[in-house]
Coordinates of C-alpha atoms and ligand atoms in Angstrom, one line a residue:
X14 CA -23.1 2.8 4.0
X15 CA -20.7 3.8 1.2
X16 CA -17.8 5.7 2.8
X17 CA -15.9 6.7 -0.4
X18 CA -18.8 7.7 -2.7
X19 CA -17.5 9.9 -5.5
X20 CA -13.9 9.9 -4.4
X21 CA -11.0 9.1 -6.8
X22 CA -8.5 6.6 -5.4
X23 CA -5.1 5.3 -6.7
X24 CA -4.0 1.8 -5.6
X25 CA -0.6 0.4 -6.4
X26 CA 0.3 -3.3 -6.5
X27 CA -3.4 -4.0 -7.3
X28 CA -2.9 -7.2 -9.4
X29 CA -3.0 -9.5 -6.4
X30 CA -2.9 -9.8 -2.6
X31 CA -3.8 -7.0 -0.3
X32 CA -3.8 -4.4 -3.1
X33 CA -6.4 -6.3 -5.1
X34 CA -8.7 -6.5 -2.0
X35 CA -8.2 -2.8 -1.3
X36 CA -9.3 -2.0 -4.9
X37 CA -12.4 -4.2 -4.6
X38 CA -13.3 -2.8 -1.2
X39 CA -12.9 0.8 -2.3
X40 CA -15.1 0.1 -5.3
X41 CA -17.8 -1.4 -3.0
X42 CA -17.6 1.9 -1.1
X43 CA -18.2 3.9 -4.2
X44 CA -14.6 5.1 -5.1
X45 CA -13.5 5.5 -8.7
X46 CA -10.2 3.8 -9.2
X47 CA -6.8 4.1 -10.9
X48 CA -5.3 0.6 -10.4
X49 CA -1.6 0.0 -11.1
X50 CA 0.3 -3.2 -11.8
X51 CA 3.8 -3.8 -13.2
X52 CA 2.0 -4.0 -16.5
X53 CA -1.6 -4.1 -17.8
X54 CA -2.2 -7.9 -17.7
X55 CA -5.2 -10.2 -17.5
X56 CA -5.3 -10.0 -13.6
X57 CA -5.6 -6.2 -13.7
X58 CA -8.2 -6.3 -16.5
X59 CA -10.4 -8.8 -14.6
X60 CA -10.1 -6.7 -11.5
X61 CA -11.2 -3.7 -13.5
X62 CA -14.3 -5.6 -14.6
X63 CA -15.1 -6.8 -11.0
X64 CA -14.7 -3.3 -9.6
X65 CA -16.8 -1.8 -12.4
X66 CA -19.7 -4.1 -11.4
X67 CA -20.1 -1.8 -8.4
X68 CA -20.9 1.1 -10.7
X69 CA -17.6 3.0 -10.4
X70 CA -15.1 4.2 -13.1
X71 CA -11.8 2.2 -13.3
X72 CA -8.6 3.0 -15.2
X73 CA -5.7 0.6 -15.4
X74 CA -2.0 1.4 -15.8
X75 CA 1.3 -0.4 -15.8
X76 CA 4.5 0.9 -14.2
X77 CA 7.4 -0.1 -12.1
X78 CA 6.8 1.8 -8.8
X79 CA 10.6 2.1 -8.1
X80 CA 11.2 4.0 -11.4
X81 CA 10.8 7.8 -11.0
X82 CA 10.2 8.4 -14.7
X83 CA 7.5 5.7 -15.0
X84 CA 5.7 6.8 -11.9
X85 CA 5.7 10.4 -12.9
X86 CA 4.2 9.4 -16.3
X87 CA 1.7 7.3 -14.5
X88 CA 0.6 10.2 -12.3
X89 CA 0.3 12.5 -15.3
X90 CA -1.9 9.9 -17.0
X91 CA -4.1 9.5 -13.9
X92 CA -4.6 13.2 -13.6
X93 CA -5.5 13.3 -17.4
X94 CA -8.1 10.5 -16.9
X95 CA -9.5 11.4 -13.5
X96 CA -8.7 15.2 -13.1
X97 CA -8.7 14.9 -9.3
X98 CA -7.1 12.4 -6.9
X99 CA -8.5 12.2 -3.4
X100 CA -6.7 9.0 -2.1
X101 CA -3.3 7.4 -2.8
X102 CA -2.7 3.9 -1.4
X103 CA 1.0 3.1 -1.7
X104 CA 0.7 -0.7 -1.4
X105 CA 3.1 -2.3 -3.8
X106 CA 5.9 -4.1 -2.0
X107 CA 8.3 -7.1 -2.1
X108 CA 10.4 -9.2 0.3
X109 CA 13.9 -10.6 -0.4
X110 CA 14.6 -12.3 2.9
X111 CA 18.0 -13.4 4.0
X112 CA 20.2 -13.3 7.1
X113 CA 22.4 -10.2 7.0
X114 CA 25.5 -12.4 6.7
X115 CA 24.1 -13.8 3.4
X116 CA 22.2 -10.8 2.1
X117 CA 23.5 -9.5 -1.2
X118 CA 23.7 -5.8 -2.2
X119 CA 21.1 -6.6 -4.9
X120 CA 18.6 -7.9 -2.2
X121 CA 19.1 -4.8 -0.1
X122 CA 18.8 -2.4 -3.0
X123 CA 15.8 -4.0 -4.6
X124 CA 13.7 -4.0 -1.4
X125 CA 14.6 -0.3 -0.6
X126 CA 13.9 0.8 -4.2
X127 CA 10.5 -1.1 -4.5
X128 CA 9.2 -0.6 -1.0
X129 CA 10.6 2.8 0.0
X130 CA 11.7 4.8 -3.0
X131 CA 8.3 4.0 -4.6
X132 CA 6.5 5.8 -1.8
X133 CA 8.7 8.9 -2.4
X134 CA 8.1 8.7 -6.2
X135 CA 4.4 8.3 -5.9
X136 CA 3.7 10.7 -3.0
X137 CA 5.8 13.4 -4.8
X138 CA 3.9 12.9 -8.0
X139 CA 0.4 12.8 -6.5
X140 CA 0.9 15.7 -4.0
X141 CA 0.4 18.0 -7.0
X142 CA -3.3 17.3 -7.7
X143 CA -3.9 17.1 -3.9
X144 CA -2.3 20.5 -3.3
X145 CA -4.4 21.9 -6.1
X146 CA -7.6 20.5 -4.5
X147 CA -6.4 21.4 -1.0
X148 CA -7.5 17.9 0.1
X149 CA -6.2 14.4 0.1
X150 CA -5.4 11.2 2.0
X151 CA -2.2 9.3 1.5
X152 CA -2.1 5.8 2.9
X153 CA 1.3 3.9 3.0
X154 CA 1.5 0.2 3.7
X155 CA 4.2 -0.4 6.2
X156 CA 4.4 -3.6 8.5
X157 CA 4.7 -4.7 12.1
X158 CA 8.2 -5.6 11.0
X159 CA 8.9 -1.9 10.4
X160 CA 8.0 -1.2 14.0
X161 CA 9.5 -4.2 15.7
X162 CA 12.2 -5.5 13.4
X163 CA 12.6 -9.2 12.3
X164 CA 15.5 -11.5 12.0
X165 CA 16.2 -12.3 8.3
X166 CA 14.4 -9.2 7.1
X167 CA 16.9 -6.3 7.7
X168 CA 16.2 -4.9 4.2
X169 CA 12.4 -5.2 4.5
X170 CA 12.3 -3.8 8.1
X171 CA 14.5 -0.9 7.1
X172 CA 12.2 -0.1 4.1
X173 CA 9.1 -0.3 6.2
X174 CA 10.5 1.7 9.1
X175 CA 11.6 4.3 6.5
X176 CA 8.0 4.5 5.3
X177 CA 6.9 5.4 8.9
X178 CA 9.4 8.3 9.1
X179 CA 8.3 9.4 5.6
X180 CA 4.6 9.2 6.6
X181 CA 5.0 11.3 9.7
X182 CA 7.1 13.9 7.9
X183 CA 4.6 14.2 5.0
X184 CA 1.8 14.6 7.5
X185 CA 3.7 17.6 9.0
X186 CA 4.7 19.1 5.7
X187 CA 1.3 18.9 4.0
X188 CA -1.1 19.1 6.9
X189 CA -1.6 22.9 6.5
X190 CA -2.9 22.1 3.0
X191 CA -5.5 19.6 4.3
X192 CA -3.6 16.6 3.1
X193 CA -3.4 13.7 5.5
X194 CA -0.8 11.0 5.5
X195 CA -1.0 7.8 7.5
X196 CA 0.5 4.3 7.5
X197 CA -1.2 1.0 7.9
X198 CA 0.9 -1.8 9.6
X199 CA -0.4 -5.2 8.8
X200 CA 0.8 -8.2 10.9
X201 CA 0.5 -11.7 9.5
X202 CA -1.8 -11.5 6.5
X203 CA -2.6 -14.5 4.3
X204 CA -1.3 -13.6 0.8
X205 CA 1.3 -14.9 -1.7
X206 CA 3.9 -12.9 0.4
X207 CA 3.3 -15.1 3.4
X208 CA 2.4 -18.4 1.6
X209 CA 6.1 -18.9 0.8
X210 CA 7.1 -18.9 4.5
X211 CA 8.2 -22.3 6.0
X212 CA 5.3 -24.0 8.0
X213 CA 7.1 -23.8 11.4
X214 CA 7.7 -20.0 10.9
X215 CA 3.9 -19.6 10.1
X216 CA 2.9 -21.6 13.1
X217 CA 5.2 -19.6 15.4
X218 CA 3.6 -16.3 14.1
X219 CA 0.1 -17.6 14.5
X220 CA 0.8 -18.9 18.1
X221 CA 1.7 -15.4 19.2
X222 CA -1.3 -13.6 17.8
X223 CA -3.8 -12.9 20.6
X224 CA -6.8 -12.9 18.1
X225 CA -5.7 -16.5 17.1
X226 CA -5.9 -16.1 13.4
X227 CA -4.1 -14.7 10.4
X228 CA -5.4 -11.4 9.0
X229 CA -7.2 -11.2 5.7
X230 CA -6.9 -8.7 2.9
X231 CA -10.3 -7.5 3.9
X232 CA -9.0 -6.7 7.5
X233 CA -6.3 -4.4 5.9
X234 CA -8.7 -3.0 3.2
X235 CA -11.2 -1.9 5.8
X236 CA -8.6 0.0 7.7
X237 CA -7.7 1.8 4.4
X238 CA -11.3 2.6 3.7
X239 CA -11.5 4.3 7.1
X240 CA -8.2 6.3 6.5
X241 CA -9.3 7.3 3.0
X242 CA -12.8 8.4 4.2
X243 CA -13.9 11.6 5.9
X244 CA -14.5 9.5 9.1
X245 CA -10.7 9.8 9.8
X246 CA -10.7 13.6 9.0
X247 CA -8.6 14.5 12.1
X248 CA -6.2 11.5 11.9
X249 CA -2.8 12.2 10.3
X250 CA 0.8 11.1 10.9
X251 CA -0.4 7.9 12.5
X252 CA 0.4 4.2 12.2
X253 CA -2.7 2.0 12.3
X254 CA -1.7 -1.5 13.4
X255 CA -3.8 -4.3 11.7
X256 CA -2.2 -7.2 13.5
X257 CA -4.7 -9.0 15.9
X258 CA -2.7 -7.4 18.8
X259 CA 0.5 -9.2 17.7
X260 CA 3.1 -8.5 20.4
X261 CA 5.9 -6.2 19.2
Ligands
NAP319 P1 1.9 -9.6 -2.7 O1 0.8 -10.6 -2.6 O2 3.3 -10.1 -2.9 O3 1.6 -8.5 -3.8 C1 2.5 -7.4 -4.0 C2 2.0 -6.6 -5.2 O4 3.0 -5.6 -5.5 C3 1.9 -7.5 -6.5 O5 0.8 -7.2 -7.2 C4 3.2 -7.0 -7.3 O6 3.1 -7.1 -8.7 C5 3.3 -5.6 -6.9 N1 4.6 -5.1 -7.1 C6 5.8 -5.6 -6.6 N2 6.8 -4.9 -7.1 C7 6.4 -4.0 -7.9 C8 7.0 -3.0 -8.7 N3 8.3 -2.8 -8.8 N4 6.1 -2.1 -9.5 C9 4.8 -2.3 -9.4 N5 4.2 -3.2 -8.7 C10 5.0 -4.1 -7.9 O7 2.0 -8.7 -1.3 P2 0.9 -8.4 -0.2 O8 1.0 -9.4 0.8 O9 -0.4 -8.2 -0.9 O10 1.5 -7.1 0.4 C11 1.0 -5.8 0.0 C12 1.6 -4.7 0.9 O11 1.4 -5.0 2.3 C13 3.2 -4.7 0.8 O12 3.7 -3.4 0.8 C14 3.6 -5.5 2.0 O13 4.9 -5.2 2.3 C15 2.6 -5.1 3.0 N6 2.5 -6.1 4.1 C16 2.0 -7.4 3.8 C17 1.9 -8.3 4.9 C18 1.5 -9.7 4.7 O14 1.4 -10.5 5.7 N7 1.1 -10.2 3.5 C19 2.3 -7.9 6.2 C20 2.7 -6.6 6.4 C21 2.8 -5.7 5.3 P3 3.1 -8.6 -9.4 O15 1.8 -9.3 -9.0 O16 3.2 -8.3 -10.8 O17 4.3 -9.3 -8.8

């Protein structure tokens, strides 16, 4: 069953990791796509071709999500190409881990700008076509770390907790216009973001996951399909954990 047939979806951070799998899974479910990377590179062009094989339309763009001017121009270009936008997935994100004692101002600022300000930039820009259509689903990638906190990730946890507050507020602000806004909180997912962690840290995470495995991009993408689809029509302002019941 195709759950997103005919819908137009925007996915940021699509060049690799979870964003790439979200784009592919959305295409499988019939969504036309606007995929965004830092720049239009080979990774984005090959993803475009893979998605198009599912018979959907795919447009590619490059922009730095933390830059208001670039994201506004991106949103304008998407509306020009697709006219309507039904789903926005704010997925792009980074880590710059360090103990607070050693964390630089740059490490703090970069994570807040890329993870949190980007969600403000893109939601602000894409609410316009959604308001016009009187419909929309906004999906923001947060993290279990934004709910529970994590030593060595004060910047990342603050950005992801900020996303939850932003999500709940947007749900209240735009609900009367039939625009839903939810957050997805992945736990330990196998991507480049987690490959870099020391082996003992990885084993400690895995030991504590009741489902006894790391999550996959597909696990997260399927949750996004649900939240983007009409199946979740009465769900807004919520945080959907995709963590294998990881203890918080
Ligand atoms: P990833 O593999 O590191 O991929 C992140 C993507 O975001 C990359 O394509 C990257 O572009 C893009 N990006 C980074 N900064 C950008 C910027 N300024 N402008 C535009 N694009 C930018 O990360 P992931 O594991 O897929 O994570 C995706 C989302 O899930 C993030 O928000 C992350 O915080 C969240 N999450 C992940 C996990 C996990 O276990 N992996 C757990 C919880 C939450 P480049 O490829 O050009 O670098």
